[in-house]
Amino acid sequence: RGKLPPRKHFFYEHAFLGAPDLPATEAIVSHKIRYIKFTESGHELLYDLQTDPGEIRNLASDPVYAATLYKMRTLLVKERLAAK
């Protein structure tokens, strides 16, 4: 039926507590960045997938990534609202 254009990013959420170690989260994932927010605690994770594909270094508090963090926060809210 034709091809869909490639996604620039996607939104996902895990809205309930499943296994003991699986907290509720929301996230935006692109080819370059992964942003995860733990909805109950507000804790955030930000990974640069180009320089850190193993997601070892959380950049959420790194001032160099402040603009990226803001952009991902804003995109998360937009995508959450669109999904409802």
mmCIF file of C-alpha atoms in Angstrom:
data_model
loop_
_atom_site.group_PDB
_atom_site.id
_atom_site.type_symbol
_atom_site.label_atom_id
_atom_site.label_comp_id
_atom_site.label_asym_id
_atom_site.label_seq_id
_atom_site.Cartn_x
_atom_site.Cartn_y
_atom_site.Cartn_z
ATOM 1 C CA ARG A 1 0.000 0.000 0.000
ATOM 2 C CA GLY A 2 2.903 2.321 -0.392
ATOM 3 C CA LYS A 3 5.761 3.131 1.877
ATOM 4 C CA LEU A 4 5.599 5.227 4.994
ATOM 5 C CA PRO A 5 8.293 7.841 5.497
ATOM 6 C CA PRO A 6 10.854 6.901 8.145
ATOM 7 C CA ARG A 7 10.079 8.100 11.648
ATOM 8 C CA LYS A 8 12.174 10.881 13.138
ATOM 9 C CA HIS A 9 11.280 9.717 16.652
ATOM 10 C CA PHE A 10 8.743 7.712 18.590
ATOM 11 C CA PHE A 11 6.983 8.005 21.944
ATOM 12 C CA TYR A 12 6.432 5.149 24.333
ATOM 13 C CA GLU A 13 5.116 4.786 27.827
ATOM 14 C CA HIS A 14 5.077 2.106 30.434
ATOM 15 C CA ALA A 15 2.241 3.302 32.635
ATOM 16 C CA PHE A 16 1.988 0.644 35.325
ATOM 17 C CA LEU A 17 4.305 -1.159 37.677
ATOM 18 C CA GLY A 18 5.006 -4.576 36.272
ATOM 19 C CA ALA A 19 7.983 -6.473 37.551
ATOM 20 C CA PRO A 20 9.488 -5.113 40.764
ATOM 21 C CA ASP A 21 12.264 -3.385 38.837
ATOM 22 C CA LEU A 22 10.136 -1.874 36.054
ATOM 23 C CA PRO A 23 8.895 1.581 37.104
ATOM 24 C CA ALA A 24 6.406 3.683 35.147
ATOM 25 C CA THR A 25 8.154 5.661 32.391
ATOM 26 C CA GLU A 26 7.580 7.799 29.333
ATOM 27 C CA ALA A 27 10.164 8.242 26.613
ATOM 28 C CA ILE A 28 11.062 9.766 23.284
ATOM 29 C CA VAL A 29 13.552 7.920 21.123
ATOM 30 C CA SER A 30 15.179 9.212 17.956
ATOM 31 C CA HIS A 31 18.145 7.984 15.958
ATOM 32 C CA LYS A 32 20.359 10.366 17.924
ATOM 33 C CA ILE A 33 18.815 10.817 21.385
ATOM 34 C CA ARG A 34 16.930 8.742 23.958
ATOM 35 C CA TYR A 35 15.038 10.645 26.668
ATOM 36 C CA ILE A 36 13.298 8.758 29.472
ATOM 37 C CA LYS A 37 11.259 10.236 32.302
ATOM 38 C CA PHE A 38 10.273 8.185 35.343
ATOM 39 C CA THR A 39 6.758 9.483 35.872
ATOM 40 C CA GLU A 40 6.497 8.809 39.603
ATOM 41 C CA SER A 41 9.832 10.258 40.690
ATOM 42 C CA GLY A 42 10.462 12.787 37.899
ATOM 43 C CA HIS A 43 13.975 11.351 37.385
ATOM 44 C CA GLU A 44 15.244 11.845 33.834
ATOM 45 C CA LEU A 45 17.703 10.036 31.613
ATOM 46 C CA LEU A 46 19.183 11.543 28.462
ATOM 47 C CA TYR A 47 21.521 9.600 26.211
ATOM 48 C CA ASP A 48 23.369 10.703 23.076
ATOM 49 C CA LEU A 49 23.125 7.521 21.030
ATOM 50 C CA GLN A 50 25.744 8.670 18.540
ATOM 51 C CA THR A 51 28.518 9.123 21.098
ATOM 52 C CA ASP A 52 27.203 6.637 23.684
ATOM 53 C CA PRO A 53 25.298 3.810 21.940
ATOM 54 C CA GLY A 54 25.540 1.670 25.085
ATOM 55 C CA GLU A 55 23.659 4.326 27.090
ATOM 56 C CA ILE A 56 26.269 4.497 29.836
ATOM 57 C CA ARG A 57 26.431 8.254 30.569
ATOM 58 C CA ASN A 58 23.258 10.064 31.621
ATOM 59 C CA LEU A 59 23.488 13.594 30.185
ATOM 60 C CA ALA A 60 20.342 15.021 31.789
ATOM 61 C CA SER A 61 22.366 17.223 34.156
ATOM 62 C CA ASP A 62 25.109 18.112 31.655
ATOM 63 C CA PRO A 63 24.890 21.851 30.799
ATOM 64 C CA VAL A 64 26.143 21.139 27.262
ATOM 65 C CA TYR A 65 22.923 19.164 26.669
ATOM 66 C CA ALA A 66 20.516 21.626 28.349
ATOM 67 C CA ALA A 67 18.941 22.710 25.042
ATOM 68 C CA THR A 68 18.583 19.081 23.928
ATOM 69 C CA LEU A 69 16.976 18.168 27.250
ATOM 70 C CA TYR A 70 14.493 21.033 26.910
ATOM 71 C CA LYS A 71 13.669 19.996 23.339
ATOM 72 C CA MET A 72 13.078 16.374 24.368
ATOM 73 C CA ARG A 73 10.920 17.386 27.342
ATOM 74 C CA THR A 74 8.785 19.545 25.063
ATOM 75 C CA LEU A 75 8.518 16.807 22.440
ATOM 76 C CA LEU A 76 7.516 14.269 25.091
ATOM 77 C CA VAL A 77 4.610 16.449 26.249
ATOM 78 C CA LYS A 78 3.508 17.042 22.641
ATOM 79 C CA GLU A 79 3.596 13.340 21.790
ATOM 80 C CA ARG A 80 1.860 12.319 25.039
ATOM 81 C CA LEU A 81 -1.009 14.687 24.294
ATOM 82 C CA ALA A 82 -1.241 13.459 20.701
ATOM 83 C CA ALA A 83 -1.399 9.829 21.862
ATOM 84 C CA LYS A 84 -4.374 10.388 24.191
#
